Amino acid sequence: MNKLLTFPDNQNMILSIRAKAMMFNDPRSAALLLQVERIARSEATALIISETGTGKELVARHIHNHSGRKGPFIAVNCGAFSETLIDAELFGHESGAFTGATQSRSGWFEAANGGTLFLDEIGDLSLALQVKLLRVLQERQVVRLGSRKPIPLDVRLVAATNVDLHKAIEAEHFRSDLYYRLSVATINLPPLFERTGDILPLAYHFIAIYGEKMKLDNVRLSSEAETALLQYDWPGNIRELENVIHFALIVCRDKVIVAEDLKLAGAARRRGSTISPAVATQTYTPEVQGHAVNMTQAATPEASLKDRLQTLIVESIETGDAGVFEFFEQTLIHTAFNFCAQNQVQTAKLLGISRNILRTHLKHHGLIGFDIEAGQHADVNLPQGMAIQ
């Protein structure tokens, strides 16, 4: 089943961490597609659980397209807005509701009336916003900030997350009642390395897309390159595959992509949960308040990770230096951020925290600035000619 899912404006999309194409050649993917299309025909709220770059928004769009709904499909990345703005963005506000609110404005729920609202990174919402979202889902109406007048809604919600919500509930970061409201129909989207039958069809799809842009035709993969693609574990999923193929087309010769043309630089190998030797032996020595840790020394296999970490902590405490907590926190944030190539989504997932919490730490330790424009990375899609008033 070589069905292809892409974005309507796929050719003009800016670079992002989203997967821009999905195929269903693998038997596991084919079964998933049938499940998605059955869910689409219902009115059930859906929750898509998967890693970044696997195609969650494409699945959400497919649900909308097969739902029979005539309204718009609108996608909002909850992690792209600051805590102070997300409330007004989702639910709207009246003039004078807060400083800078010079006119009334509808929110994304109102904009999606009659259609589907896709909320990505739902696990990043604060507990206060989770309460408001739960109320909207229960009452099927929204109240703008600064207003007491409820506005009826006819919106189907599809949510997505790369966070383990069960662990988030245990840690009291996510409300269990909201989880049960969202997960009426749960879709577990496997990572790319678990659906190997999709890898080569997707690779040839990206060869065709970028080959046309680069005026290269009839480019093919050597048998060694195909084997390398199938054996790689794709920590970045479909988005990483797209980047690998794009780069390979730039450096390949005679219209044949060989294994050496593939820039397979993932940080971790998930089969067997092993780490590549290059990562395991690298030395990283951040310095904070006079402290220094040699990560190569800490990575020796003789002792367990817990024992090695405890030894380092005891040694630091015994020095009597102030700022031990700050030192270890910064070392952890620095190391994880660099390990994930400064990708905030992957770093937050690696550390088991929300993206908003990670941003707070990154700002505190000077790894990102405070002047990032709120919502500048928002992944919002409105139909042509539609605007929020």
GROMACS .gro file of C-alpha atoms in nm:
model
  389
    1MET     CA    1   0.000   0.000   0.000
    2ASN     CA    2   0.214   0.285  -0.133
    3LYS     CA    3  -0.024   0.562  -0.031
    4LEU     CA    4   0.158   0.895   0.002
    5LEU     CA    5   0.068   1.168   0.250
    6THR     CA    6   0.219   1.515   0.204
    7PHE     CA    7   0.132   1.874   0.290
    8PRO     CA    8  -0.078   2.072   0.041
    9ASP     CA    9   0.202   2.329   0.003
   10ASN     CA   10   0.484   2.078   0.033
   11GLN     CA   11   0.702   2.241  -0.234
   12ASN     CA   12   0.704   2.580  -0.061
   13MET     CA   13   0.740   2.471   0.301
   14ILE     CA   14   1.024   2.614   0.505
   15LEU     CA   15   1.267   2.381   0.677
   16SER     CA   16   1.128   2.243   1.000
   17ILE     CA   17   1.149   1.941   1.226
   18ARG     CA   18   0.822   1.810   1.081
   19ALA     CA   19   0.801   1.506   0.859
   20LYS     CA   20   0.684   1.624   0.518
   21ALA     CA   21   0.586   1.289   0.372
   22MET     CA   22   0.454   0.950   0.484
   23MET     CA   23   0.419   0.621   0.301
   24PHE     CA   24   0.248   0.301   0.410
   25ASN     CA   25   0.441   0.026   0.234
   26ASP     CA   26   0.540  -0.150   0.557
   27PRO     CA   27   0.273  -0.392   0.689
   28ARG     CA   28   0.272  -0.214   1.023
   29SER     CA   29   0.213   0.119   0.849
   30ALA     CA   30  -0.063  -0.027   0.631
   31ALA     CA   31  -0.245  -0.151   0.943
   32LEU     CA   32  -0.197   0.190   1.102
   33LEU     CA   33  -0.351   0.365   0.801
   34LEU     CA   34  -0.662   0.148   0.822
   35GLN     CA   35  -0.694   0.231   1.193
   36VAL     CA   36  -0.653   0.604   1.125
   37GLU     CA   37  -0.920   0.603   0.856
   38ARG     CA   38  -1.164   0.419   1.083
   39ILE     CA   39  -1.105   0.677   1.356
   40ALA     CA   40  -1.147   0.958   1.103
   41ARG     CA   41  -1.505   0.857   1.025
   42SER     CA   42  -1.603   0.903   1.389
   43GLU     CA   43  -1.621   1.225   1.586
   44ALA     CA   44  -1.392   1.095   1.860
   45THR     CA   45  -1.115   1.313   1.999
   46ALA     CA   46  -0.785   1.158   1.893
   47LEU     CA   47  -0.445   1.150   2.061
   48ILE     CA   48  -0.137   1.075   1.848
   49ILE     CA   49   0.165   0.953   2.044
   50SER     CA   50   0.498   0.941   1.867
   51GLU     CA   51   0.848   1.080   1.839
   52THR     CA   52   0.937   1.405   1.664
   53GLY     CA   53   0.963   1.379   1.288
   54THR     CA   54   0.741   1.073   1.240
   55GLY     CA   55   0.449   1.248   1.068
   56LYS     CA   56   0.200   1.328   1.344
   57GLU     CA   57   0.058   1.632   1.165
   58LEU     CA   58   0.022   1.439   0.840
   59VAL     CA   59  -0.183   1.178   1.028
   60ALA     CA   60  -0.395   1.455   1.183
   61ARG     CA   61  -0.457   1.607   0.839
   62HIS     CA   62  -0.556   1.266   0.704
   63ILE     CA   63  -0.807   1.229   0.987
   64HIS     CA   64  -0.956   1.568   0.897
   65ASN     CA   65  -0.966   1.493   0.523
   66HIS     CA   66  -1.156   1.168   0.585
   67SER     CA   67  -1.387   1.305   0.854
   68GLY     CA   68  -1.633   1.480   0.622
   69ARG     CA   69  -1.591   1.807   0.810
   70LYS     CA   70  -1.628   2.115   0.590
   71GLY     CA   71  -1.446   2.360   0.816
   72PRO     CA   72  -1.072   2.433   0.817
   73PHE     CA   73  -0.784   2.225   0.947
   74ILE     CA   74  -0.569   2.435   1.179
   75ALA     CA   75  -0.242   2.317   1.333
   76VAL     CA   76  -0.096   2.483   1.640
   77ASN     CA   77   0.231   2.394   1.810
   78CYS     CA   78   0.170   2.445   2.181
   79GLY     CA   79   0.544   2.453   2.251
   80ALA     CA   80   0.597   2.752   2.021
   81PHE     CA   81   0.415   3.005   2.239
   82SER     CA   82   0.518   3.158   2.567
   83GLU     CA   83   0.314   3.080   2.877
   84THR     CA   84   0.167   3.431   2.875
   85LEU     CA   85   0.050   3.415   2.512
   86ILE     CA   86  -0.080   3.061   2.467
   87ASP     CA   87  -0.397   3.132   2.669
   88ALA     CA   88  -0.504   3.418   2.442
   89GLU     CA   89  -0.392   3.235   2.128
   90LEU     CA   90  -0.604   2.929   2.201
   91PHE     CA   91  -0.914   3.087   2.352
   92GLY     CA   92  -0.911   3.444   2.219
   93HIS     CA   93  -0.945   3.773   2.408
   94GLU     CA   94  -1.150   4.089   2.427
   95SER     CA   95  -1.018   4.442   2.391
   96GLY     CA   96  -0.847   4.553   2.713
   97ALA     CA   97  -0.821   4.199   2.854
   98PHE     CA   98  -0.450   4.257   2.915
   99THR     CA   99  -0.181   4.510   2.834
  100GLY     CA  100  -0.147   4.539   2.458
  101ALA     CA  101  -0.490   4.391   2.379
  102THR     CA  102  -0.614   4.689   2.178
  103GLN     CA  103  -0.885   4.495   1.995
  104SER     CA  104  -1.087   4.180   2.027
  105ARG     CA  105  -0.945   3.867   1.870
  106SER     CA  106  -1.076   3.516   1.826
  107GLY     CA  107  -0.858   3.222   1.923
  108TRP     CA  108  -0.765   2.908   1.740
  109PHE     CA  109  -1.066   2.717   1.871
  110GLU     CA  110  -1.302   2.969   1.714
  111ALA     CA  111  -1.099   2.977   1.393
  112ALA     CA  112  -1.134   2.599   1.362
  113ASN     CA  113  -1.513   2.601   1.412
  114GLY     CA  114  -1.671   2.343   1.186
  115GLY     CA  115  -1.334   2.180   1.126
  116THR     CA  116  -1.042   2.023   1.308
  117LEU     CA  117  -0.793   2.174   1.551
  118PHE     CA  118  -0.460   1.994   1.580
  119LEU     CA  119  -0.268   2.071   1.900
  120ASP     CA  120   0.088   1.944   1.880
  121GLU     CA  121   0.312   1.910   2.188
  122ILE     CA  122   0.005   1.900   2.413
  123GLY     CA  123   0.228   1.783   2.698
  124ASP     CA  124   0.386   2.130   2.715
  125LEU     CA  125   0.065   2.297   2.838
  126SER     CA  126   0.070   2.425   3.195
  127LEU     CA  127  -0.167   2.274   3.450
  128ALA     CA  128  -0.377   2.594   3.449
  129LEU     CA  129  -0.424   2.574   3.072
  130GLN     CA  130  -0.499   2.204   3.095
  131VAL     CA  131  -0.794   2.290   3.321
  132LYS     CA  132  -0.927   2.542   3.066
  133LEU     CA  133  -0.880   2.297   2.779
  134LEU     CA  134  -1.066   2.027   2.972
  135ARG     CA  135  -1.355   2.266   3.030
  136VAL     CA  136  -1.372   2.352   2.659
  137LEU     CA  137  -1.382   1.984   2.565
  138GLN     CA  138  -1.651   1.908   2.821
  139GLU     CA  139  -1.878   2.206   2.754
  140ARG     CA  140  -1.809   2.246   2.380
  141GLN     CA  141  -1.781   2.621   2.421
  142VAL     CA  142  -1.508   2.875   2.476
  143VAL     CA  143  -1.494   3.198   2.676
  144ARG     CA  144  -1.247   3.463   2.558
  145LEU     CA  145  -1.013   3.631   2.805
  146GLY     CA  146  -1.187   3.939   2.944
  147SER     CA  147  -1.534   3.811   2.855
  148ARG     CA  148  -1.810   3.618   3.029
  149LYS     CA  149  -2.000   3.524   2.715
  150PRO     CA  150  -1.956   3.161   2.608
  151ILE     CA  151  -1.916   3.093   2.236
  152PRO     CA  152  -2.046   2.754   2.115
  153LEU     CA  153  -1.802   2.535   1.929
  154ASP     CA  154  -1.819   2.257   1.672
  155VAL     CA  155  -1.452   2.157   1.666
  156ARG     CA  156  -1.292   1.817   1.648
  157LEU     CA  157  -0.971   1.807   1.848
  158VAL     CA  158  -0.671   1.599   1.751
  159ALA     CA  159  -0.381   1.625   1.996
  160ALA     CA  160  -0.026   1.493   1.971
  161THR     CA  161   0.269   1.451   2.201
  162ASN     CA  162   0.616   1.299   2.211
  163VAL     CA  163   0.602   1.295   2.593
  164ASP     CA  164   0.512   0.986   2.793
  165LEU     CA  165   0.189   1.122   2.942
  166HIS     CA  166   0.160   0.834   3.191
  167LYS     CA  167   0.491   0.940   3.345
  168ALA     CA  168   0.382   1.305   3.327
  169ILE     CA  169   0.065   1.215   3.519
  170GLU     CA  170   0.269   1.031   3.784
  171ALA     CA  171   0.493   1.338   3.816
  172GLU     CA  172   0.180   1.558   3.844
  173HIS     CA  173   0.273   1.752   3.530
  174PHE     CA  174  -0.035   1.639   3.336
  175ARG     CA  175  -0.396   1.596   3.448
  176SER     CA  176  -0.529   1.242   3.430
  177ASP     CA  177  -0.885   1.362   3.357
  178LEU     CA  178  -0.760   1.558   3.054
  179TYR     CA  179  -0.562   1.256   2.935
  180TYR     CA  180  -0.872   1.034   2.943
  181ARG     CA  181  -1.071   1.304   2.762
  182LEU     CA  182  -0.806   1.333   2.489
  183SER     CA  183  -0.733   0.963   2.445
  184VAL     CA  184  -1.075   0.845   2.334
  185ALA     CA  185  -0.899   0.722   2.019
  186THR     CA  186  -0.525   0.673   2.071
  187ILE     CA  187  -0.291   0.635   1.775
  188ASN     CA  188   0.058   0.505   1.849
  189LEU     CA  189   0.271   0.606   1.552
  190PRO     CA  190   0.585   0.387   1.538
  191PRO     CA  191   0.927   0.547   1.480
  192LEU     CA  192   1.072   0.502   1.134
  193PHE     CA  193   1.323   0.230   1.233
  194GLU     CA  194   1.028   0.008   1.335
  195ARG     CA  195   0.866   0.032   0.990
  196THR     CA  196   1.159  -0.046   0.765
  197GLY     CA  197   0.933  -0.119   0.469
  198ASP     CA  198   0.870   0.257   0.440
  199ILE     CA  199   1.236   0.364   0.436
  200LEU     CA  200   1.328   0.299   0.072
  201PRO     CA  201   0.996   0.423  -0.075
  202LEU     CA  202   1.038   0.745   0.126
  203ALA     CA  203   1.402   0.773   0.018
  204TYR     CA  204   1.306   0.749  -0.349
  205HIS     CA  205   1.025   0.999  -0.291
  206PHE     CA  206   1.274   1.253  -0.155
  207ILE     CA  207   1.515   1.172  -0.439
  208ALA     CA  208   1.238   1.263  -0.683
  209ILE     CA  209   1.146   1.584  -0.496
  210TYR     CA  210   1.498   1.720  -0.454
  211GLY     CA  211   1.622   1.574  -0.783
  212GLU     CA  212   1.362   1.783  -0.966
  213LYS     CA  213   1.470   2.097  -0.781
  214MET     CA  214   1.836   2.027  -0.856
  215LYS     CA  215   1.761   1.925  -1.217
  216LEU     CA  216   1.885   1.569  -1.159
  217ASP     CA  217   1.686   1.285  -1.310
  218ASN     CA  218   1.710   0.908  -1.283
  219VAL     CA  219   1.917   0.918  -0.965
  220ARG     CA  220   1.935   0.580  -0.796
  221LEU     CA  221   2.062   0.426  -0.475
  222SER     CA  222   2.338   0.166  -0.487
  223SER     CA  223   2.269  -0.165  -0.315
  224GLU     CA  224   2.518  -0.072  -0.041
  225ALA     CA  225   2.338   0.260   0.014
  226GLU     CA  226   2.003   0.085   0.038
  227THR     CA  227   2.145  -0.154   0.296
  228ALA     CA  228   2.290   0.135   0.496
  229LEU     CA  229   1.953   0.313   0.498
  230LEU     CA  230   1.771  -0.001   0.612
  231GLN     CA  231   2.021  -0.077   0.891
  232TYR     CA  232   2.031   0.276   1.033
  233ASP     CA  233   1.810   0.352   1.333
  234TRP     CA  234   1.685   0.699   1.233
  235PRO     CA  235   1.672   0.888   1.565
  236GLY     CA  236   1.544   1.188   1.369
  237ASN     CA  237   1.287   0.973   1.184
  238ILE     CA  238   1.145   1.088   0.849
  239ARG     CA  239   1.279   1.440   0.882
  240GLU     CA  240   1.633   1.304   0.921
  241LEU     CA  241   1.584   1.074   0.621
  242GLU     CA  242   1.484   1.375   0.410
  243ASN     CA  243   1.797   1.564   0.516
  244VAL     CA  244   2.021   1.263   0.447
  245ILE     CA  245   1.881   1.220   0.095
  246HIS     CA  246   1.905   1.593   0.022
  247PHE     CA  247   2.272   1.597   0.121
  248ALA     CA  248   2.344   1.276  -0.071
  249LEU     CA  249   2.206   1.430  -0.390
  250ILE     CA  250   2.441   1.725  -0.347
  251VAL     CA  251   2.756   1.513  -0.318
  252CYS     CA  252   2.676   1.206  -0.529
  253ARG     CA  253   2.844   1.142  -0.863
  254ASP     CA  254   2.716   0.995  -1.187
  255LYS     CA  255   2.359   0.995  -1.054
  256VAL     CA  256   2.432   0.709  -0.815
  257ILE     CA  257   2.409   0.754  -0.438
  258VAL     CA  258   2.662   0.528  -0.266
  259ALA     CA  259   2.691   0.452   0.105
  260GLU     CA  260   2.969   0.709   0.148
  261ASP     CA  261   2.731   0.984   0.031
  262LEU     CA  262   2.494   0.922   0.320
  263LYS     CA  263   2.553   1.144   0.619
  264LEU     CA  264   2.423   0.907   0.887
  265ALA     CA  265   2.520   1.100   1.197
  266GLY     CA  266   2.255   1.006   1.453
  267ALA     CA  267   2.369   1.040   1.814
  268ALA     CA  268   2.226   0.712   1.944
  269ARG     CA  269   2.153   0.361   1.823
  270ARG     CA  270   1.825   0.239   1.964
  271ARG     CA  271   1.850  -0.129   1.877
  272GLY     CA  272   2.002  -0.262   2.196
  273SER     CA  273   2.011   0.092   2.340
  274THR     CA  274   2.379   0.136   2.261
  275ILE     CA  275   2.564   0.459   2.194
  276SER     CA  276   2.794   0.500   1.898
  277PRO     CA  277   3.164   0.475   1.987
  278ALA     CA  278   3.232   0.831   1.872
  279VAL     CA  279   2.982   0.965   2.122
  280ALA     CA  280   3.085   0.730   2.402
  281THR     CA  281   3.450   0.835   2.388
  282GLN     CA  282   3.424   1.208   2.322
  283THR     CA  283   3.552   1.448   2.584
  284TYR     CA  284   3.339   1.740   2.697
  285THR     CA  285   3.466   1.955   2.982
  286PRO     CA  286   3.227   2.236   3.076
  287GLU     CA  287   3.358   2.466   3.347
  288VAL     CA  288   3.130   2.626   3.602
  289GLN     CA  289   3.258   2.817   3.904
  290GLY     CA  290   3.598   2.647   3.888
  291HIS     CA  291   3.464   2.293   3.846
  292ALA     CA  292   3.550   2.070   3.553
  293VAL     CA  293   3.430   1.721   3.459
  294ASN     CA  294   3.599   1.500   3.203
  295MET     CA  295   3.319   1.307   3.037
  296THR     CA  296   3.558   1.049   2.890
  297GLN     CA  297   3.674   0.953   3.235
  298ALA     CA  298   3.312   0.935   3.355
  299ALA     CA  299   3.218   0.708   3.064
  300THR     CA  300   3.439   0.412   3.161
  301PRO     CA  301   3.244   0.083   3.164
  302GLU     CA  302   3.386  -0.055   3.489
  303ALA     CA  303   3.115   0.088   3.713
  304SER     CA  304   2.746   0.147   3.670
  305LEU     CA  305   2.624   0.489   3.571
  306LYS     CA  306   2.465   0.543   3.910
  307ASP     CA  307   2.785   0.455   4.097
  308ARG     CA  308   2.997   0.680   3.877
  309LEU     CA  309   2.757   0.969   3.918
  310GLN     CA  310   2.743   0.925   4.295
  311THR     CA  311   3.125   0.924   4.306
  312LEU     CA  312   3.141   1.251   4.115
  313ILE     CA  313   2.883   1.412   4.342
  314VAL     CA  314   3.063   1.300   4.659
  315GLU     CA  315   3.396   1.427   4.525
  316SER     CA  316   3.241   1.765   4.444
  317ILE     CA  317   3.078   1.793   4.788
  318GLU     CA  318   3.400   1.699   4.964
  319THR     CA  319   3.584   1.987   4.799
  320GLY     CA  320   3.369   2.223   5.005
  321ASP     CA  321   3.309   2.451   4.705
  322ALA     CA  322   2.984   2.643   4.685
  323GLY     CA  323   2.755   2.604   4.387
  324VAL     CA  324   2.763   2.225   4.352
  325PHE     CA  325   2.395   2.212   4.254
  326GLU     CA  326   2.439   2.488   3.997
  327PHE     CA  327   2.744   2.309   3.857
  328PHE     CA  328   2.574   1.972   3.809
  329GLU     CA  329   2.256   2.129   3.672
  330GLN     CA  330   2.450   2.331   3.416
  331THR     CA  331   2.666   2.032   3.323
  332LEU     CA  332   2.353   1.824   3.264
  333ILE     CA  333   2.179   2.092   3.056
  334HIS     CA  334   2.493   2.178   2.855
  335THR     CA  335   2.577   1.815   2.785
  336ALA     CA  336   2.223   1.709   2.689
  337PHE     CA  337   2.175   2.018   2.470
  338ASN     CA  338   2.501   1.952   2.282
  339PHE     CA  339   2.430   1.578   2.264
  340CYS     CA  340   2.102   1.657   2.082
  341ALA     CA  341   2.271   1.904   1.845
  342GLN     CA  342   2.098   2.192   2.027
  343ASN     CA  343   1.753   2.062   1.935
  344GLN     CA  344   1.514   2.172   2.211
  345VAL     CA  345   1.248   1.910   2.140
  346GLN     CA  346   1.495   1.619   2.147
  347THR     CA  347   1.673   1.759   2.456
  348ALA     CA  348   1.347   1.790   2.650
  349LYS     CA  349   1.253   1.436   2.555
  350LEU     CA  350   1.596   1.304   2.653
  351LEU     CA  351   1.573   1.469   2.996
  352GLY     CA  352   1.207   1.373   3.049
  353ILE     CA  353   1.086   1.730   3.097
  354SER     CA  354   0.857   1.960   2.901
  355ARG     CA  355   0.996   2.197   2.641
  356ASN     CA  356   0.888   2.500   2.844
  357ILE     CA  357   1.078   2.377   3.151
  358LEU     CA  358   1.382   2.312   2.934
  359ARG     CA  359   1.365   2.665   2.794
  360THR     CA  360   1.369   2.805   3.145
  361HIS     CA  361   1.692   2.616   3.218
  362LEU     CA  362   1.845   2.713   2.882
  363LYS     CA  363   1.776   3.080   2.949
  364HIS     CA  364   1.906   3.054   3.305
  365HIS     CA  365   2.235   2.911   3.183
  366GLY     CA  366   2.267   3.151   2.890
  367LEU     CA  367   2.219   2.893   2.616
  368ILE     CA  368   1.932   3.086   2.456
  369GLY     CA  369   1.835   3.451   2.484
  370PHE     CA  370   1.533   3.615   2.645
  371ASP     CA  371   1.437   3.818   2.339
  372ILE     CA  372   1.303   3.539   2.119
  373GLU     CA  373   0.981   3.663   1.967
  374ALA     CA  374   0.687   3.476   2.114
  375GLY     CA  375   0.524   3.237   1.874
  376GLN     CA  376   0.778   3.288   1.597
  377HIS     CA  377   0.806   2.913   1.544
  378ALA     CA  378   0.431   2.854   1.565
  379ASP     CA  379   0.322   2.589   1.322
  380VAL     CA  380  -0.011   2.734   1.219
  381ASN     CA  381  -0.196   2.658   0.898
  382LEU     CA  382  -0.503   2.850   0.784
  383PRO     CA  383  -0.689   2.799   0.459
  384GLN     CA  384  -0.621   3.055   0.189
  385GLY     CA  385  -0.811   3.376   0.248
  386MET     CA  386  -0.893   3.298   0.613
  387ALA     CA  387  -0.765   3.524   0.887
  388ILE     CA  388  -0.834   3.558   1.255
  389GLN     CA  389  -1.009   3.881   1.340
   0.00000   0.00000   0.00000
